Coordinates of C-alpha atoms and ligand atoms in Angstrom, one line a residue:
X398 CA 0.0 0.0 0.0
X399 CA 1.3 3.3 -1.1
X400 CA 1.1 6.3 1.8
X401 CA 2.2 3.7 4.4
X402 CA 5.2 5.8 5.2
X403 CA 3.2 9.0 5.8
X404 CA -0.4 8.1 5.5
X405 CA -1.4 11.5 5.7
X406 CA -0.2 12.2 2.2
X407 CA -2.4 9.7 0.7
X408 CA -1.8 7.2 -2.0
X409 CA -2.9 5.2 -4.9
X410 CA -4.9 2.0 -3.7
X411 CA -3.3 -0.2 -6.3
X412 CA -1.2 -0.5 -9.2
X413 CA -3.9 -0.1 -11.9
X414 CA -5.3 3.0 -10.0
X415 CA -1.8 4.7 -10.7
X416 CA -1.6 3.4 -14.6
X417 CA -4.8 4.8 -15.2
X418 CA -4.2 8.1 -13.3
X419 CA -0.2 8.8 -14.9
X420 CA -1.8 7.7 -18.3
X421 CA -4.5 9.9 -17.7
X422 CA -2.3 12.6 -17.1
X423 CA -0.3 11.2 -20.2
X424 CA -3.6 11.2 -22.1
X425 CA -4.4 14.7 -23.3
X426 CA -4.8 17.5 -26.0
X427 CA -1.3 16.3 -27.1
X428 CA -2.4 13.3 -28.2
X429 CA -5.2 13.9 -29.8
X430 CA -5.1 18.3 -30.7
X431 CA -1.8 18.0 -31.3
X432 CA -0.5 14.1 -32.4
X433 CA -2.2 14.4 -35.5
X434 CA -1.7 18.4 -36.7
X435 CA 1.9 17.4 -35.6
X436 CA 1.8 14.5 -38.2
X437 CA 0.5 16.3 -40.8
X438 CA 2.8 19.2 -40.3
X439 CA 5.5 17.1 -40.0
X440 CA 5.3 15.1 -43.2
X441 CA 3.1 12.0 -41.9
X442 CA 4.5 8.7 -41.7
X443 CA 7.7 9.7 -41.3
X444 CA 6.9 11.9 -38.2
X445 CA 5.0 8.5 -36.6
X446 CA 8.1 6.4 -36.7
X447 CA 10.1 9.6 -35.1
X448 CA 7.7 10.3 -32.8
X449 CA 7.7 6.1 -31.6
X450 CA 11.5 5.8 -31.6
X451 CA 11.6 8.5 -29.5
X452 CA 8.9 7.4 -27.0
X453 CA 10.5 4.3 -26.6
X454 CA 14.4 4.4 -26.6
X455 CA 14.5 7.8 -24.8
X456 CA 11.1 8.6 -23.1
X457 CA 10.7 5.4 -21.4
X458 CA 14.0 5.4 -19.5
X459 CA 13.2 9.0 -18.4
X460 CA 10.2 8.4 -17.3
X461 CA 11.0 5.2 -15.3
X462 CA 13.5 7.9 -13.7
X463 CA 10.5 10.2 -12.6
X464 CA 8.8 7.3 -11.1
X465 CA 11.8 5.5 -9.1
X466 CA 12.6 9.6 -7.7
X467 CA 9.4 9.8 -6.5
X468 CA 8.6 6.7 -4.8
X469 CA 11.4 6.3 -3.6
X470 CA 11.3 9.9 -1.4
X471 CA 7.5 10.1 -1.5
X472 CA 7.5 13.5 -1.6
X473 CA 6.4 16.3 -4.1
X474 CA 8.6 17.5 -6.9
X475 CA 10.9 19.7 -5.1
X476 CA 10.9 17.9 -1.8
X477 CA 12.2 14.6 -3.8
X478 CA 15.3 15.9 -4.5
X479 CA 15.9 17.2 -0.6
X480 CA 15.0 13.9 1.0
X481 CA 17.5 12.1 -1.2
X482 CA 19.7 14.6 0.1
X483 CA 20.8 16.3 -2.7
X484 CA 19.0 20.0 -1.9
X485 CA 20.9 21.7 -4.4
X486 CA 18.9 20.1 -6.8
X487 CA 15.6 21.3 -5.2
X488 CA 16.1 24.0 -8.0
X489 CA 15.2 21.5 -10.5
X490 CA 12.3 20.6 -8.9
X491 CA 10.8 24.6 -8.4
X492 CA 11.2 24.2 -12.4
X493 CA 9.5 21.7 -12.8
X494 CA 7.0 23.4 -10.9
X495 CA 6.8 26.9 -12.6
X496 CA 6.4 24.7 -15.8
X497 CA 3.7 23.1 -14.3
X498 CA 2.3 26.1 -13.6
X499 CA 2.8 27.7 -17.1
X500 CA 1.7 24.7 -19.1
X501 CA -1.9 24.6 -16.7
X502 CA -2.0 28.0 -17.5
X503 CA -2.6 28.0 -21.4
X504 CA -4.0 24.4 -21.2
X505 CA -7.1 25.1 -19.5
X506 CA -7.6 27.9 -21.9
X507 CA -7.6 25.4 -24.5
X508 CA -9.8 22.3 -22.7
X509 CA -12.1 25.2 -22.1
X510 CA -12.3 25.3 -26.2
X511 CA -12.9 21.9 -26.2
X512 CA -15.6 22.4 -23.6
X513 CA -17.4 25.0 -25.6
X514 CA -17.3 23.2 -28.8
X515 CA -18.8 20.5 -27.4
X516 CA -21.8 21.8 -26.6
X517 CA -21.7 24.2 -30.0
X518 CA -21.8 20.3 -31.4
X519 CA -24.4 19.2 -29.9
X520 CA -26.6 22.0 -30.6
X521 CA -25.4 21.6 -34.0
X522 CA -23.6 25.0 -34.3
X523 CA -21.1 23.3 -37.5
X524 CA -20.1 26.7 -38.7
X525 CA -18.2 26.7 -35.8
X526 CA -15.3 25.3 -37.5
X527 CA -15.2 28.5 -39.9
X528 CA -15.6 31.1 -37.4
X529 CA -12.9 29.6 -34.7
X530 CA -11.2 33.0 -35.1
X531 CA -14.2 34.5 -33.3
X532 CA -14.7 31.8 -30.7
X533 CA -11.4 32.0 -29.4
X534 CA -11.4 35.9 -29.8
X535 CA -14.7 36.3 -27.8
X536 CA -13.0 36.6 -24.4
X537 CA -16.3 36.1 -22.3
X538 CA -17.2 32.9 -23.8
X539 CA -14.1 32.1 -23.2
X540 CA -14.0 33.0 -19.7
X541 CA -17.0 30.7 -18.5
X542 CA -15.6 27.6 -20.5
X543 CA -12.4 27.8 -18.9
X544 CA -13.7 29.1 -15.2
X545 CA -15.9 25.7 -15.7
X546 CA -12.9 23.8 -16.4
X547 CA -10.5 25.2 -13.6
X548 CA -13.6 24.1 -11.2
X549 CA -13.9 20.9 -11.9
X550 CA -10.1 20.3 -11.9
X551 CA -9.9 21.8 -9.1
X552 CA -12.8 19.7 -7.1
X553 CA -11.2 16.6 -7.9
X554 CA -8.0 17.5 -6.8
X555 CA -9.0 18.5 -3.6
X556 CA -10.6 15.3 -2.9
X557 CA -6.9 14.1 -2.8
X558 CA -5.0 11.2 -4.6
X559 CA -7.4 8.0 -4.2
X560 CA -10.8 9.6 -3.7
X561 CA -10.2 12.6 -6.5
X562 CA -7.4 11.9 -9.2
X563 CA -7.7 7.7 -9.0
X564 CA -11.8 8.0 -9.3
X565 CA -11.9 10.3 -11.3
X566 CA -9.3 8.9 -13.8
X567 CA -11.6 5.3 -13.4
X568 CA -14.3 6.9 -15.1
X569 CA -12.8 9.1 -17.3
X570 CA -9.9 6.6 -19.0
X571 CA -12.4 3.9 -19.9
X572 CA -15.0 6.3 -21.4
X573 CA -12.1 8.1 -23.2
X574 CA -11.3 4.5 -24.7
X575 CA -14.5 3.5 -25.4
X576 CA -15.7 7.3 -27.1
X577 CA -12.4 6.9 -29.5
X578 CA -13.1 3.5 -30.4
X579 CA -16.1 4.2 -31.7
X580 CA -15.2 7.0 -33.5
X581 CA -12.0 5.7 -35.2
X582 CA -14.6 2.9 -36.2
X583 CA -16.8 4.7 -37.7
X584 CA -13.9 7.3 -39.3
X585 CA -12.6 3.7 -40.7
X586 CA -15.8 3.2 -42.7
X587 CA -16.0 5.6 -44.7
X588 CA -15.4 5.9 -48.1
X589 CA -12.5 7.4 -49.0
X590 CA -11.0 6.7 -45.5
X591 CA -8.4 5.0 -46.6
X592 CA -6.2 7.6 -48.5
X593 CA -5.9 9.4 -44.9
X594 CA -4.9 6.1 -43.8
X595 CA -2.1 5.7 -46.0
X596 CA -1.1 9.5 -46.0
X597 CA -0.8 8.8 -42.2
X598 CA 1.2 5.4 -42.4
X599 CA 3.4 5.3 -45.2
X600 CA 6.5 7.3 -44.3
X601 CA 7.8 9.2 -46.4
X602 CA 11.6 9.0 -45.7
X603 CA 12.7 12.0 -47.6
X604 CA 10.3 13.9 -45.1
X605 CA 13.1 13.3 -41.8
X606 CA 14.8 16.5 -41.1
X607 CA 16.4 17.7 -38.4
X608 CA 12.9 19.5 -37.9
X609 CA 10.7 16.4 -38.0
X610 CA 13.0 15.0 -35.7
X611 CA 13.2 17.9 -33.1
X612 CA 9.2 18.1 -33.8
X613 CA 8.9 14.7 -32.7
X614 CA 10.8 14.7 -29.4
X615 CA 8.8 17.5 -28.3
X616 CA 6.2 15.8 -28.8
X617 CA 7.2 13.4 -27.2
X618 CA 8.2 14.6 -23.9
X619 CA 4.8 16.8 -23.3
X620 CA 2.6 14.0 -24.7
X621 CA 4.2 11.5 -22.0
X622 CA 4.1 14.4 -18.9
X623 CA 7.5 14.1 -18.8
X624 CA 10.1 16.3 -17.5
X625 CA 8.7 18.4 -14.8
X626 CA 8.2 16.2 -12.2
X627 CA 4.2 15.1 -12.7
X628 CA 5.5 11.7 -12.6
X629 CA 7.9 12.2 -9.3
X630 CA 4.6 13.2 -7.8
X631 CA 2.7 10.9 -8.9
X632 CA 5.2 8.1 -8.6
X633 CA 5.6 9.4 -4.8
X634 CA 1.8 7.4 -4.6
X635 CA 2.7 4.3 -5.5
X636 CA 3.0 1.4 -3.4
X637 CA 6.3 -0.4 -2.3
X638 CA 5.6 -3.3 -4.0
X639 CA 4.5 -2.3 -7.5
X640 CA 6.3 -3.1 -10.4
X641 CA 7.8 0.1 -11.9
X642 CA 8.8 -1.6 -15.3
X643 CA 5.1 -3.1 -15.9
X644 CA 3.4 0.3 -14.9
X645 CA 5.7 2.9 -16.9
X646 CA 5.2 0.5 -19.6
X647 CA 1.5 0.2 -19.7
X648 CA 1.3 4.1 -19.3
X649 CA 3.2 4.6 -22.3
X650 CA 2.1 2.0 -24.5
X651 CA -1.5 4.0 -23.3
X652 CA -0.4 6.8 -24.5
X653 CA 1.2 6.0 -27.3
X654 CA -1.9 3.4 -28.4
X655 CA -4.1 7.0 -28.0
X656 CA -2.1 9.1 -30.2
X657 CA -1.9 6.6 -32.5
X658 CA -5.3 5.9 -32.9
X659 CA -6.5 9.7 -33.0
X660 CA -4.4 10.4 -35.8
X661 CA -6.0 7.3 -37.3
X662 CA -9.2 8.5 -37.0
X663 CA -8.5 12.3 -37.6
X664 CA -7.0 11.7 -41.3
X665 CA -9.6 9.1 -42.3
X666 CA -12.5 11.7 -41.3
X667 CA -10.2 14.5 -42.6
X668 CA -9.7 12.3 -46.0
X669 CA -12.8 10.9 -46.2
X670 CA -14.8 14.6 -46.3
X671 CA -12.0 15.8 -48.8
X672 CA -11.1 18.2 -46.2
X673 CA -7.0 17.4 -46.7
X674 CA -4.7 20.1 -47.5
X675 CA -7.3 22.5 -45.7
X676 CA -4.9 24.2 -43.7
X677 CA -3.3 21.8 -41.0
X678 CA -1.6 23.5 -38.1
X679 CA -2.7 24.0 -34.5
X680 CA -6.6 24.6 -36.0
X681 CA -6.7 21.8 -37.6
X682 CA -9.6 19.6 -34.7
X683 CA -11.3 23.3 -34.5
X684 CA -11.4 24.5 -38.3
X685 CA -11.7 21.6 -40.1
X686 CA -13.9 18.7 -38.1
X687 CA -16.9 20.5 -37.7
X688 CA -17.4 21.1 -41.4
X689 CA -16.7 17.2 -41.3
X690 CA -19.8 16.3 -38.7
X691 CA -21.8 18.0 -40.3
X692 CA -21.8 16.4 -43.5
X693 CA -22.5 13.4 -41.6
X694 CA -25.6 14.7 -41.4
X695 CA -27.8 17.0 -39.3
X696 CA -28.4 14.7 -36.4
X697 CA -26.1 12.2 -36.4
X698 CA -23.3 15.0 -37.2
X699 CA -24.7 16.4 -34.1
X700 CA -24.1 13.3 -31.6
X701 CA -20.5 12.6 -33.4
X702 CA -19.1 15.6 -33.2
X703 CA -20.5 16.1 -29.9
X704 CA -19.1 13.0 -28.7
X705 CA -15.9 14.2 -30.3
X706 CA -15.4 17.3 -28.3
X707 CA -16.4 15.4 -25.4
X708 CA -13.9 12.8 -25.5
X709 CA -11.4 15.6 -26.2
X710 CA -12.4 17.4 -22.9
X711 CA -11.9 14.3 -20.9
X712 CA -8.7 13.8 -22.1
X713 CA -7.6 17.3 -21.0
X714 CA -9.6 17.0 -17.6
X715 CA -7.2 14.2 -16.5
X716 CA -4.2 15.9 -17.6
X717 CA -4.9 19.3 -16.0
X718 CA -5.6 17.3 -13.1
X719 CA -2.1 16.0 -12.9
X720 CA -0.5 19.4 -13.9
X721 CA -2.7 20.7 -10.7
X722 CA -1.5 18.0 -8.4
X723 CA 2.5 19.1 -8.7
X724 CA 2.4 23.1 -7.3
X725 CA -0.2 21.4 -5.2
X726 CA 2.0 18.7 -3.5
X727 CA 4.9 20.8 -3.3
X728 CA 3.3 23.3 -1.4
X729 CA 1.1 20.9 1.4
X730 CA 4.2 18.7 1.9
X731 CA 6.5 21.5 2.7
X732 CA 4.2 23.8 3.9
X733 CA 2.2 21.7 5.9
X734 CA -0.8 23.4 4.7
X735 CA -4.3 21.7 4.2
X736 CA -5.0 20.2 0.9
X737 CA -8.6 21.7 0.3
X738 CA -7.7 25.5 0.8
X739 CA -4.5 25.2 -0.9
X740 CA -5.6 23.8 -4.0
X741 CA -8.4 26.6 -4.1
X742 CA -5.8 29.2 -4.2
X743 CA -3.5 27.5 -6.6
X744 CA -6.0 26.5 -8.9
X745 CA -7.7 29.8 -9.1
X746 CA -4.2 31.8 -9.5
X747 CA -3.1 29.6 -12.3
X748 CA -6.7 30.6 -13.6
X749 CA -6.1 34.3 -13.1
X750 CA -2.5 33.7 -14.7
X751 CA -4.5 32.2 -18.1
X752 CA -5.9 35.3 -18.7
X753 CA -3.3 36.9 -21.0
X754 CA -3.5 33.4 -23.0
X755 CA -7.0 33.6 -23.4
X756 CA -6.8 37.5 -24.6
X757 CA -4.1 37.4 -26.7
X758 CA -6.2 35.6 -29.8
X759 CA -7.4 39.0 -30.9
X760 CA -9.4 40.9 -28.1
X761 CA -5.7 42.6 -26.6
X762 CA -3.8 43.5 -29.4
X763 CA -0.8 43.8 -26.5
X764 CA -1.1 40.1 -25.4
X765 CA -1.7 39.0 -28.6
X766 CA 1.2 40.5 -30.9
X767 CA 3.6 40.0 -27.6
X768 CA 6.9 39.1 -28.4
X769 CA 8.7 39.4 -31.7
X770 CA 11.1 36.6 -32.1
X771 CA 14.5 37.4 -34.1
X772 CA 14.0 34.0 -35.5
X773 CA 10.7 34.6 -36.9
X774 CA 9.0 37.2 -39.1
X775 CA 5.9 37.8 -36.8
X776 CA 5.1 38.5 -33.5
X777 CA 3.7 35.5 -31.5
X778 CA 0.8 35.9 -29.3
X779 CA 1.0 35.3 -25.4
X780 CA 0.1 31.9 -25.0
X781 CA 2.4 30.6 -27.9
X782 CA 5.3 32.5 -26.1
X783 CA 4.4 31.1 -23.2
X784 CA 3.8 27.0 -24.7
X785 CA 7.1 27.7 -26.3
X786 CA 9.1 28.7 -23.7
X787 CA 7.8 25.9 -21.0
X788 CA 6.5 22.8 -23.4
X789 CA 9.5 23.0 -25.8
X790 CA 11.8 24.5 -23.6
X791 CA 12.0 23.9 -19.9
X792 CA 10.1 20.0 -20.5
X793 CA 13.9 19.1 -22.5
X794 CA 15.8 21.1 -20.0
X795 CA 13.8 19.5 -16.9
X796 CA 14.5 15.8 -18.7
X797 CA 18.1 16.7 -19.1
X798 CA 18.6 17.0 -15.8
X799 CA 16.6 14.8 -14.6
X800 CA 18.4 12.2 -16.5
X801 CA 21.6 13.2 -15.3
X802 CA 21.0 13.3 -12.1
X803 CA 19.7 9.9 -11.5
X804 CA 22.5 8.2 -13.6
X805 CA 25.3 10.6 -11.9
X806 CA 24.3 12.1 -8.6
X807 CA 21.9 10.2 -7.6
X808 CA 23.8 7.4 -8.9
X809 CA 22.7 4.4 -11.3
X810 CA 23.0 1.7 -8.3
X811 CA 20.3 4.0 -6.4
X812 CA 18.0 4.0 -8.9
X813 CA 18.2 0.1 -9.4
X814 CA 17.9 -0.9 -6.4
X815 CA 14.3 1.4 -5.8
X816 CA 13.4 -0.9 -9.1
X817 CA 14.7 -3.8 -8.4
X818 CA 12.0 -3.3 -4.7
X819 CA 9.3 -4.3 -7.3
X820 CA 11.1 -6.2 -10.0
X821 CA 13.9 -8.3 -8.8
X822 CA 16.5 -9.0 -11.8
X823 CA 16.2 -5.9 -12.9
X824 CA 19.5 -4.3 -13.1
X825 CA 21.0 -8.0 -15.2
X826 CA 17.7 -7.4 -17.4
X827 CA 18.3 -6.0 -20.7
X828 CA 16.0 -3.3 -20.1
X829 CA 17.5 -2.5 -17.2
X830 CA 20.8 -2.1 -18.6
X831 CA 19.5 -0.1 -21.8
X832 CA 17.7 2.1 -18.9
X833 CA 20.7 3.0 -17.2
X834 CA 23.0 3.6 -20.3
X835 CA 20.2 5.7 -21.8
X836 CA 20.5 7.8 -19.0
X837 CA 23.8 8.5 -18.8
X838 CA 24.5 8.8 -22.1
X839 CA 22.0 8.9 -24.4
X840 CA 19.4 10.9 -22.8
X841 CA 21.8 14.0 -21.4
X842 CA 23.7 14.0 -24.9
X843 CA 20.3 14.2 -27.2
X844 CA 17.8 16.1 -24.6
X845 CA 21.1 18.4 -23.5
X846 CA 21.7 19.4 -27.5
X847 CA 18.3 20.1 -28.2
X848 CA 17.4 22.3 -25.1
X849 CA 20.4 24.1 -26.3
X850 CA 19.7 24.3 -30.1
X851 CA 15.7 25.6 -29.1
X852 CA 16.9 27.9 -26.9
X853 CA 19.6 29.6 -29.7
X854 CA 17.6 29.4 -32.5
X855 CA 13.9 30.2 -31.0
X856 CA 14.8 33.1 -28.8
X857 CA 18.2 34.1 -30.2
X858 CA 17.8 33.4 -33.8
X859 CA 21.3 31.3 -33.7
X860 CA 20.7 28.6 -35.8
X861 CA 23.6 26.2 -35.5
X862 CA 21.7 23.1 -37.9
X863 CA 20.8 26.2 -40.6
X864 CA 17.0 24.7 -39.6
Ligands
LIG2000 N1 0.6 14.9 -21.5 C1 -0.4 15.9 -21.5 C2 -1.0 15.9 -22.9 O1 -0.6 15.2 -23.8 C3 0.1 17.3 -21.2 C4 0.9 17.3 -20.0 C5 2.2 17.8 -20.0 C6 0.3 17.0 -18.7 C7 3.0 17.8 -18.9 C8 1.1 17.0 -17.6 C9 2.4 17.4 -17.7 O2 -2.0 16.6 -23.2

C-alpha cells in the first residue's frame, strides 16, 4: 500500500489506480489536438516512426527515472530531491514546478475550447469550425468555459490522490477508450478513408529533417508528462511493492496506443470529407472537423461531433488534473498546509494567470502580438510565447537534468535498487541495462543538444543546424 510511510499524504490503492491516473495525465490534448496536426505538419509517416523511436528508446527510460525519484522519497517535486539529500537540486524541482504552472495556464484555456465546442456540437452549431477566429477571440465565452474547467479540476483534486485523481481517472480513462473506439470505427468506414490512412502510415523518408525529428521529441516529452516532475509526484503514490517496469510500460504503450489511434481516426474523417490540405496547423480539430460532422448529417453530425469534443475534454480534464496536483503537493508537503484551501488558491491563481492566453487571440492586441522573435517574421501571441518557452523549452531542459541526475548524482546503483524493490533482476535485465545507459548517455547528450539548439535558435535566432 502506497502512503504507508506518511499516511497522511495519501496514495494510490493499487497499481492499476496509478496506470490509469499517470496515463491519464499522459492522455491529453497532445495526443489527440496536437498528435495528429503534428503529423501532418510534419510530413506523416515519417513523423510516426520519429515520434515512436523516440517514446520508446529515450522517453521510457526518463520516465522510469520520474517514477523511481518519487517513490522512492515520497515527496512532491521539489521535496524529492531534498529527501534524497541532494538539496541543491531542489532547484530542479521549483522548475519543474513553474512549468507546471505555465503549461496549466494555457491548457485550461484550450480544454475550455474543447468544452465549448462541445456543446456548439451538440446544438449543431457546424459553422463553428469557420468562425474559430471569433470563438477563441470572444473573451467572455471564453471566460465561463475555462472558469468551468479550472472548477472541476480543481474539485477533484481537492478530494486528494485515491478519492479525486484515482476516481476520477476510473471513469474518465475507460469512457475516453471507449468514445475513441467508436469514432475511429466509424472514421474507418468511410469511403475514402483510406487515403488518410495511408497518407498517415506510409513514411515518407525524404520527409526526416532535423525538424521532424526535433518536432517529434517535443512531442514526445509533453505528450508522455515528462520532464517536470508530474510523474515524481505521482510516482511518490505508489506502493512499495508495484512493479515500476510493468506500470511505466503500460502508461506509455496507453499513450502511445491514444495518439496513434486519433491520428488514425482524424485523417480518415479528414480524408474521407475531402477536407486534406485545408490548412493543418494547430486549427486543424477546430477549423476543419466540424465542417466534417456536419456532413455526416444534421443529427447524427450532431451526436458525433459532440461525442468528439467530449472525448477531447476528458482527455484534458485528466491531464490538467495531474498538472494541478504538482504546485499542489509541493506546497502541502513542505508547507504543511491543508489540501482543500490550498488547492483553491493555486488552482484559481493559475486561472487568473490564463488570462493573458485567453486575450491574446485578438481581443488585446498587446497580449496577442507579444513578443517578436528574431528568428521569426511575426510577433507570437502570449500563450504561444508562453507553450514555447515551457512545453519546448523547460520539459527538455527539466528531462536533461533529470536524466543526469539519476544516472550521476543520484547514482545508477540507487536507482536500481528502488526498481529492483518491485522487479527483482532488474539491473541484469536488458532493459534494465538499456535504462541506465540511456540515462547516462544517451538521454543528457540528445535532450542536452536540443534544449540548447531551441533555446539559440527560437529566442536568439542562432541557428547552428541552418533549420
Ligand atoms: N501529457 C499531456 C497531454 O498530452 C500534457 C501534460 C504535459 C500533462 C505535462 C502533464 C504534464 O496533453
Amino acid at each position: 500500500m502506497a502512503g504507508i510511510k506518511d499516511s497522511s499524504r495519501g496514495g494510490f490503492s493499487n497499481k492499476i489506480g496509478f496506470v490509469l491516473a499517470a496515463a491519464g495525465s499522459a492522455v491529453g490534448l497532445g495526443n489527440i489536438w496536437k498528435f495528429p496536426f503534428e503529423v501532418s505538419d510534419g510530413g506523416g509517416g515519417a513523423f510516426v516512426v520519429m515520434y515512436l523511436a523516440f517514446c520508446f528508446m529515450l522517453c521510457f527510460p526518463v520516465m522510469m527515472a520520474e517514477v523511481a525519484i518519487g517513490r522512492k522519497t515520497n515527496k512532491n517535486a521539489v521535496g524529492a530531491f531534498t529527501e534524497n539529500g541532494h538539496k541543491a537540486w531542489s532547484a530542479l524541482g521549483k522548475l519543474g514546478v513553474l512549468t507546471g504552472i505555465l503549461i496549466l495556464s494555457f491548457y485550461n484555456v484550450v480544454a475550455g475550447w474543447a468544452l465549448g465546442f462541445a456543446i456548439e456540437m451538440f446544438a449543431g452549431n457546424f459553422e463553428l469550425g469557420q468562425n474559430f477566429g471569433a470563438f477563441i477571440g470572444n473573451w467572455q465565452l471564453n471566460l465561463v468555459f475555462s472558469s468551468i474547467f479550472m472548477v472541476v479540476t480543481i474539485y477533484i483534486v481537492a478530494k486528494g490522490v485515491s478519492g479525486g485523481i484515482e476516481k476520477a481517472s476510473k471513469i474518465l480513462m475507460p469512457s475516453l477508450l471507449i468514445l475513441i473506439l467508436s469514432l475511429m470505427a466509424y472514421s474507418l468506414t468511410q469511403e475514402g478513408a483510406i487515403d488518410g490512412v495511408i497518407y498517415y502510415l506510409v513514411p515518407d523518408f525524404n520527409a526526416i529533417t532535423f525538424e521532424t525529428a526535433y518536432g517529434a521529441m517535443g512531442q514526445a516529452f509533453f505528450s508522455l508528462s515528462l520532464g517536470m516532475g508530474a510523474l515524481i509526484t505521482y510516482g511518490s503514490y505508489v506502493g512499495k511493492k508495484d512493479n515500476i517496469v510493468t506500470s511505466t510500460t503500460m502508461i506509455l504503450l496507453t499513450d502511445v496506443g491514444i495518439a496513434f489511434i486519433a491520428g488514425l481516426m482524424m485523417f480518415a474523417f479528414v480524408f474521407s470529407q475531402g477536407l486534406q490540405g485545408q490548412g493543418g496547423g494547430a486549427g486543424l480539430i477546430f477549423t476543419v472537423l466540424p465542417g466534417a460532422f456536419e456532413s455526416i448529417g444534421p443529427v447524427l453530425g450532431r451526436v458525433i461531433g459532440g461525442f468528439f469534443f467530449v472525448l477531447l475534454s476528458f482527455a484534458a480534464l485528466t491531464s490538467t488534473v495531474s498538472l494541478l496536483e504538482v504546485p499542489v503537493a509541493y506546497v502541502v508537503d513542505e508547507y504543511e498546509v491543508r489540501r482543500e484551501r490550498t488547492v483553491w488558491i493555486v488552482g484559481l491563481g493559475i486561472f487568473l494567470l490564463g488570462i493573458p492566453s485567453m486575450l491574446g487571440n485578438g481581443t488585446v492586441p498587446f497580449f496577442t502580438e507579444f513578443v517578436q522573435y528574431s528568428s521569426s517574421e511575426n510577433p507570437v501571441s502570449f500563450m504561444d510565447f508562453i507553450e514555447d518557452m515551457a512545453s519546448d523549452t523547460f520539459l527538455p531542459l527539466g528531462g536533461f537534468l533529470i536524466s543526469v541526475y539519476t544516472a550521476w548524482v543520484w547514482r545508477g546503483d540507487n536507482f536500481k535498487k528502488e526498481v529492483e524493490i518491485g522487479n527483482p533482476g532488474f539491473g541484469d535485465s536488458l532493459i534494465g541495462k538499456y535504462t541506465i545507459f540511456a540515462l547516462k548517455y544517451l538521454a543528457p547528450f540528445i535532450l542536452g543538444s536540443i534544449t540548447v539548439i531551441t533555446i539559440l535558435s527560437k529566442f536568439f535566432g542562432i541557428h547552428i543546424l541552418g533549420a
